GROMACS .gro file of C-alpha atoms in nm:
model
  284
    1UNK     CA    1  -1.817   0.718   3.456
    2UNK     CA    2  -1.703   0.523   3.747
    3UNK     CA    3  -1.967   0.253   3.736
    4UNK     CA    4  -1.938   0.180   3.384
    5UNK     CA    5  -1.581   0.111   3.439
    6UNK     CA    6  -1.639  -0.118   3.694
    7UNK     CA    7  -1.876  -0.287   3.506
    8UNK     CA    8  -1.665  -0.296   3.232
    9UNK     CA    9  -1.325  -0.394   3.378
   10UNK     CA   10  -1.511  -0.734   3.504
   11UNK     CA   11  -1.500  -0.892   3.184
   12UNK     CA   12  -1.144  -0.989   3.312
   13UNK     CA   13  -1.272  -1.216   3.570
   14UNK     CA   14  -1.322  -1.540   3.446
   15UNK     CA   15  -1.035  -1.784   3.637
   16UNK     CA   16  -0.947  -1.907   3.238
   17UNK     CA   17  -0.910  -1.572   3.074
   18UNK     CA   18  -0.693  -1.472   3.363
   19UNK     CA   19  -0.451  -1.722   3.376
   20UNK     CA   20  -0.421  -1.674   3.001
   21UNK     CA   21  -0.382  -1.306   3.018
   22UNK     CA   22  -0.103  -1.338   3.276
   23UNK     CA   23   0.110  -1.616   3.073
   24UNK     CA   24   0.037  -1.354   2.773
   25UNK     CA   25   0.169  -1.070   2.982
   26UNK     CA   26   0.464  -1.269   3.145
   27UNK     CA   27   0.531  -1.363   2.751
   28UNK     CA   28   0.574  -1.015   2.627
   29UNK     CA   29   0.713  -0.883   2.959
   30UNK     CA   30   1.024  -1.157   2.956
   31UNK     CA   31   1.110  -1.070   2.570
   32UNK     CA   32   1.061  -0.693   2.524
   33UNK     CA   33   1.411  -0.624   2.435
   34UNK     CA   34   1.376  -0.898   2.155
   35UNK     CA   35   1.062  -0.768   2.046
   36UNK     CA   36   1.044  -0.375   2.094
   37UNK     CA   37   1.466  -0.332   1.915
   38UNK     CA   38   1.546  -0.681   1.748
   39UNK     CA   39   1.272  -0.669   1.582
   40UNK     CA   40   1.211  -0.317   1.425
   41UNK     CA   41   1.582  -0.331   1.385
   42UNK     CA   42   1.601  -0.639   1.152
   43UNK     CA   43   1.291  -0.528   0.971
   44UNK     CA   44   1.414  -0.170   0.911
   45UNK     CA   45   1.788  -0.369   0.761
   46UNK     CA   46   1.523  -0.650   0.561
   47UNK     CA   47   1.279  -0.374   0.409
   48UNK     CA   48   1.554  -0.150   0.294
   49UNK     CA   49   1.787  -0.442   0.168
   50UNK     CA   50   1.434  -0.558  -0.041
   51UNK     CA   51   1.397  -0.208  -0.156
   52UNK     CA   52   1.745  -0.165  -0.278
   53UNK     CA   53   1.753  -0.488  -0.430
   54UNK     CA   54   2.022  -0.661  -0.188
   55UNK     CA   55   1.779  -1.015  -0.106
   56UNK     CA   56   1.685  -1.234  -0.355
   57UNK     CA   57   1.339  -1.246  -0.476
   58UNK     CA   58   1.182  -1.531  -0.230
   59UNK     CA   59   1.294  -1.296   0.081
   60UNK     CA   60   1.247  -0.948  -0.101
   61UNK     CA   61   0.940  -0.783   0.082
   62UNK     CA   62   0.794  -1.211   0.175
   63UNK     CA   63   0.475  -1.067   0.298
   64UNK     CA   64   0.479  -1.348   0.536
   65UNK     CA   65   0.771  -1.201   0.714
   66UNK     CA   66   0.637  -0.868   0.663
   67UNK     CA   67   0.330  -0.974   0.870
   68UNK     CA   68   0.483  -1.184   1.118
   69UNK     CA   69   0.752  -0.886   1.214
   70UNK     CA   70   0.447  -0.672   1.202
   71UNK     CA   71   0.220  -0.881   1.455
   72UNK     CA   72   0.514  -0.969   1.691
   73UNK     CA   73   0.586  -0.555   1.753
   74UNK     CA   74   0.205  -0.541   1.773
   75UNK     CA   75   0.194  -0.815   2.042
   76UNK     CA   76   0.265  -0.529   2.370
   77UNK     CA   77  -0.004  -0.301   2.252
   78UNK     CA   78  -0.271  -0.608   2.214
   79UNK     CA   79  -0.181  -0.814   2.504
   80UNK     CA   80  -0.181  -0.479   2.692
   81UNK     CA   81  -0.548  -0.401   2.602
   82UNK     CA   82  -0.699  -0.750   2.591
   83UNK     CA   83  -0.858  -0.735   2.915
   84UNK     CA   84  -1.043  -0.452   2.824
   85UNK     CA   85  -1.245  -0.573   2.495
   86UNK     CA   86  -1.569  -0.601   2.621
   87UNK     CA   87  -1.823  -0.624   2.410
   88UNK     CA   88  -1.878  -0.241   2.391
   89UNK     CA   89  -1.512  -0.228   2.242
   90UNK     CA   90  -1.494  -0.512   2.020
   91UNK     CA   91  -1.821  -0.359   1.853
   92UNK     CA   92  -1.655  -0.021   1.863
   93UNK     CA   93  -1.350  -0.170   1.682
   94UNK     CA   94  -1.526  -0.393   1.450
   95UNK     CA   95  -1.645  -0.090   1.339
   96UNK     CA   96  -1.331   0.089   1.277
   97UNK     CA   97  -1.196  -0.217   1.071
   98UNK     CA   98  -1.473  -0.223   0.831
   99UNK     CA   99  -1.429   0.135   0.774
  100UNK     CA  100  -1.060   0.070   0.747
  101UNK     CA  101  -1.151  -0.143   0.438
  102UNK     CA  102  -1.430   0.071   0.273
  103UNK     CA  103  -1.244   0.393   0.314
  104UNK     CA  104  -0.920   0.202   0.151
  105UNK     CA  105  -1.076   0.045  -0.106
  106UNK     CA  106  -1.267   0.380  -0.217
  107UNK     CA  107  -0.912   0.537  -0.174
  108UNK     CA  108  -0.775   0.308  -0.449
  109UNK     CA  109  -1.043   0.299  -0.666
  110UNK     CA  110  -1.123   0.689  -0.695
  111UNK     CA  111  -0.858   0.827  -0.560
  112UNK     CA  112  -1.052   0.979  -0.218
  113UNK     CA  113  -0.987   1.088   0.002
  114UNK     CA  114  -0.589   1.040   0.026
  115UNK     CA  115  -0.512   1.105  -0.322
  116UNK     CA  116  -0.473   0.912  -0.609
  117UNK     CA  117  -0.245   0.577  -0.535
  118UNK     CA  118  -0.190   0.212  -0.553
  119UNK     CA  119   0.003  -0.069  -0.393
  120UNK     CA  120   0.294  -0.144  -0.520
  121UNK     CA  121   0.433  -0.456  -0.274
  122UNK     CA  122   0.246  -0.760  -0.178
  123UNK     CA  123   0.177  -0.731   0.182
  124UNK     CA  124  -0.063  -1.027   0.188
  125UNK     CA  125  -0.406  -1.158   0.089
  126UNK     CA  126  -0.611  -0.917   0.004
  127UNK     CA  127  -0.986  -0.839  -0.004
  128UNK     CA  128  -1.098  -0.644  -0.347
  129UNK     CA  129  -0.748  -0.539  -0.362
  130UNK     CA  130  -0.695  -0.457  -0.017
  131UNK     CA  131  -0.445  -0.609   0.199
  132UNK     CA  132  -0.651  -0.802   0.478
  133UNK     CA  133  -0.438  -0.690   0.735
  134UNK     CA  134  -0.501  -0.384   0.652
  135UNK     CA  135  -0.654  -0.308   1.044
  136UNK     CA  136  -0.369  -0.444   1.194
  137UNK     CA  137  -0.173  -0.152   1.008
  138UNK     CA  138  -0.387   0.097   1.091
  139UNK     CA  139  -0.607   0.080   1.412
  140UNK     CA  140  -0.291   0.023   1.670
  141UNK     CA  141  -0.122   0.385   1.525
  142UNK     CA  142  -0.431   0.536   1.660
  143UNK     CA  143  -0.420   0.341   1.959
  144UNK     CA  144  -0.051   0.402   2.043
  145UNK     CA  145  -0.150   0.808   1.980
  146UNK     CA  146  -0.402   0.775   2.217
  147UNK     CA  147  -0.241   0.648   2.522
  148UNK     CA  148   0.052   0.843   2.472
  149UNK     CA  149  -0.156   1.141   2.506
  150UNK     CA  150  -0.338   1.049   2.762
  151UNK     CA  151   0.031   1.034   2.961
  152UNK     CA  152   0.113   1.332   2.817
  153UNK     CA  153  -0.186   1.516   2.892
  154UNK     CA  154  -0.207   1.418   3.248
  155UNK     CA  155  -0.488   1.572   3.421
  156UNK     CA  156  -0.553   1.769   3.102
  157UNK     CA  157  -0.667   1.456   2.929
  158UNK     CA  158  -0.991   1.456   3.118
  159UNK     CA  159  -1.139   1.718   2.945
  160UNK     CA  160  -1.263   1.631   2.552
  161UNK     CA  161  -1.159   1.975   2.411
  162UNK     CA  162  -0.850   1.870   2.464
  163UNK     CA  163  -0.786   1.603   2.434
  164UNK     CA  164  -0.958   1.467   2.102
  165UNK     CA  165  -0.765   1.756   1.945
  166UNK     CA  166  -0.413   1.663   2.023
  167UNK     CA  167  -0.514   1.279   1.970
  168UNK     CA  168  -0.621   1.340   1.617
  169UNK     CA  169  -0.332   1.583   1.570
  170UNK     CA  170  -0.066   1.327   1.679
  171UNK     CA  171  -0.203   1.050   1.499
  172UNK     CA  172  -0.161   1.253   1.226
  173UNK     CA  173   0.214   1.328   1.273
  174UNK     CA  174   0.224   0.979   1.320
  175UNK     CA  175   0.152   0.914   0.926
  176UNK     CA  176   0.423   1.204   0.866
  177UNK     CA  177   0.684   0.934   0.972
  178UNK     CA  178   0.498   0.653   0.819
  179UNK     CA  179   0.379   0.743   0.449
  180UNK     CA  180   0.758   0.887   0.388
  181UNK     CA  181   0.900   0.582   0.457
  182UNK     CA  182   0.636   0.346   0.337
  183UNK     CA  183   0.675   0.569  -0.026
  184UNK     CA  184   1.070   0.540  -0.046
  185UNK     CA  185   1.054   0.145   0.025
  186UNK     CA  186   0.793   0.157  -0.247
  187UNK     CA  187   0.517   0.003  -0.061
  188UNK     CA  188   0.241   0.252  -0.232
  189UNK     CA  189   0.292   0.502  -0.470
  190UNK     CA  190   0.106   0.809  -0.549
  191UNK     CA  191   0.025   0.901  -0.903
  192UNK     CA  192   0.097   1.259  -0.901
  193UNK     CA  193   0.409   1.230  -0.652
  194UNK     CA  194   0.379   1.481  -0.377
  195UNK     CA  195   0.587   1.777  -0.221
  196UNK     CA  196   0.643   1.598   0.132
  197UNK     CA  197   0.887   1.343   0.030
  198UNK     CA  198   0.622   1.190  -0.234
  199UNK     CA  199   0.315   1.177  -0.033
  200UNK     CA  200   0.067   1.473  -0.135
  201UNK     CA  201  -0.103   1.716   0.118
  202UNK     CA  202  -0.448   1.525   0.008
  203UNK     CA  203  -0.311   1.205   0.228
  204UNK     CA  204  -0.272   1.395   0.530
  205UNK     CA  205  -0.627   1.585   0.498
  206UNK     CA  206  -0.781   1.235   0.450
  207UNK     CA  207  -0.570   1.108   0.768
  208UNK     CA  208  -0.746   1.392   0.961
  209UNK     CA  209  -1.065   1.294   0.893
  210UNK     CA  210  -1.021   0.910   0.957
  211UNK     CA  211  -0.805   1.001   1.250
  212UNK     CA  212  -1.099   1.182   1.386
  213UNK     CA  213  -1.385   0.917   1.319
  214UNK     CA  214  -1.136   0.665   1.460
  215UNK     CA  215  -1.052   0.851   1.821
  216UNK     CA  216  -1.412   0.947   1.833
  217UNK     CA  217  -1.487   0.601   1.847
  218UNK     CA  218  -1.220   0.445   2.049
  219UNK     CA  219  -1.234   0.745   2.320
  220UNK     CA  220  -1.624   0.616   2.296
  221UNK     CA  221  -1.596   0.233   2.369
  222UNK     CA  222  -1.291   0.236   2.594
  223UNK     CA  223  -1.272   0.325   2.958
  224UNK     CA  224  -0.985   0.593   3.033
  225UNK     CA  225  -0.931   0.482   3.381
  226UNK     CA  226  -0.916   0.138   3.313
  227UNK     CA  227  -0.649   0.209   2.989
  228UNK     CA  228  -0.432   0.410   3.279
  229UNK     CA  229  -0.473   0.147   3.555
  230UNK     CA  230  -0.364  -0.166   3.265
  231UNK     CA  231  -0.069   0.100   3.193
  232UNK     CA  232   0.052   0.114   3.515
  233UNK     CA  233   0.049  -0.266   3.559
  234UNK     CA  234   0.221  -0.295   3.202
  235UNK     CA  235   0.541  -0.119   3.146
  236UNK     CA  236   0.547  -0.281   2.812
  237UNK     CA  237   0.206  -0.141   2.702
  238UNK     CA  238   0.366   0.099   2.467
  239UNK     CA  239   0.633  -0.094   2.349
  240UNK     CA  240   0.473  -0.087   1.995
  241UNK     CA  241   0.560   0.283   1.981
  242UNK     CA  242   0.923   0.214   2.066
  243UNK     CA  243   0.899  -0.038   1.748
  244UNK     CA  244   0.728   0.226   1.550
  245UNK     CA  245   1.033   0.474   1.631
  246UNK     CA  246   1.276   0.246   1.546
  247UNK     CA  247   1.169   0.118   1.250
  248UNK     CA  248   1.016   0.386   1.041
  249UNK     CA  249   1.295   0.654   1.202
  250UNK     CA  250   1.602   0.399   1.100
  251UNK     CA  251   1.404   0.358   0.738
  252UNK     CA  252   1.361   0.724   0.679
  253UNK     CA  253   1.699   0.794   0.777
  254UNK     CA  254   1.864   0.549   0.545
  255UNK     CA  255   1.662   0.751   0.304
  256UNK     CA  256   1.767   1.071   0.371
  257UNK     CA  257   1.392   1.194   0.522
  258UNK     CA  258   1.493   1.435   0.791
  259UNK     CA  259   1.152   1.540   0.903
  260UNK     CA  260   1.023   1.218   0.951
  261UNK     CA  261   1.339   1.119   1.150
  262UNK     CA  262   1.271   1.435   1.345
  263UNK     CA  263   0.920   1.380   1.426
  264UNK     CA  264   1.004   1.019   1.511
  265UNK     CA  265   1.260   1.134   1.751
  266UNK     CA  266   1.015   1.357   1.897
  267UNK     CA  267   0.806   1.036   1.980
  268UNK     CA  268   1.092   0.863   2.106
  269UNK     CA  269   1.131   1.185   2.332
  270UNK     CA  270   0.726   1.203   2.423
  271UNK     CA  271   0.810   0.842   2.529
  272UNK     CA  272   1.093   0.938   2.808
  273UNK     CA  273   0.839   1.154   2.876
  274UNK     CA  274   0.584   1.014   3.036
  275UNK     CA  275   0.583   0.943   3.408
  276UNK     CA  276   0.429   0.622   3.388
  277UNK     CA  277   0.645   0.455   3.109
  278UNK     CA  278   0.930   0.230   3.216
  279UNK     CA  279   1.207   0.405   3.022
  280UNK     CA  280   1.441   0.120   3.215
  281UNK     CA  281   1.707   0.069   2.946
  282UNK     CA  282   1.630  -0.228   2.773
  283UNK     CA  283   1.813  -0.556   2.823
  284UNK     CA  284   1.840  -0.860   2.616
   0.00000   0.00000   0.00000
């Protein structure tokens, strides 16, 4: 593992790539408050206002605004993990993107494995009825859960039998926050509703399968030692999870989804609990 990690960390030795990476790091570091606090706060207000019919048609659920906001909030994670993406990791991520499209297409057309559902809000360009930006919505959830668990588990993360099931459970818990909020907004709807704030049990069972596959692949293609080293150098790397807590915690709070709000707060506490995450209050 050590030799493999050294070989894979060498991908960032290109002077040009190092310069670009340093500039991206500085850009995110200098705008942490705006990215991790202002964007999700404004996003939550705009999405709730859209759902409540308070915005004019050009602005209500504007897909380009949604995508731009998501990409900005994802920036700390994408910039943080960028230097670790060698060819092996790139192939693994590409495979997961293909899987995300495939399983979503099967889900929309057959109702398996998530339950019968359909999109009710335009989320931008589509491929076969599936949002083109789907991997941007899905894969960062898995990676955020993975990084958080590495920090919380500490030395126990070295045991596969502990690490993998904990990460899978964490990713499913994240969907317990996201899906009820998305259904409340009207992003998508389940044909037969569901007992958990309009979401059926089948959805979460499907997420167990998708999360397991995704975690297995990421665990295989990413170097854990390099990830932890990068987390030490980038206190902003988990800011995307801060955005997740604020955005979906706020949306669920507006719609009175008490349990998802409690779970979002639990993720917030998890972030504060990590000993290498910069929990210094954000300042503009």
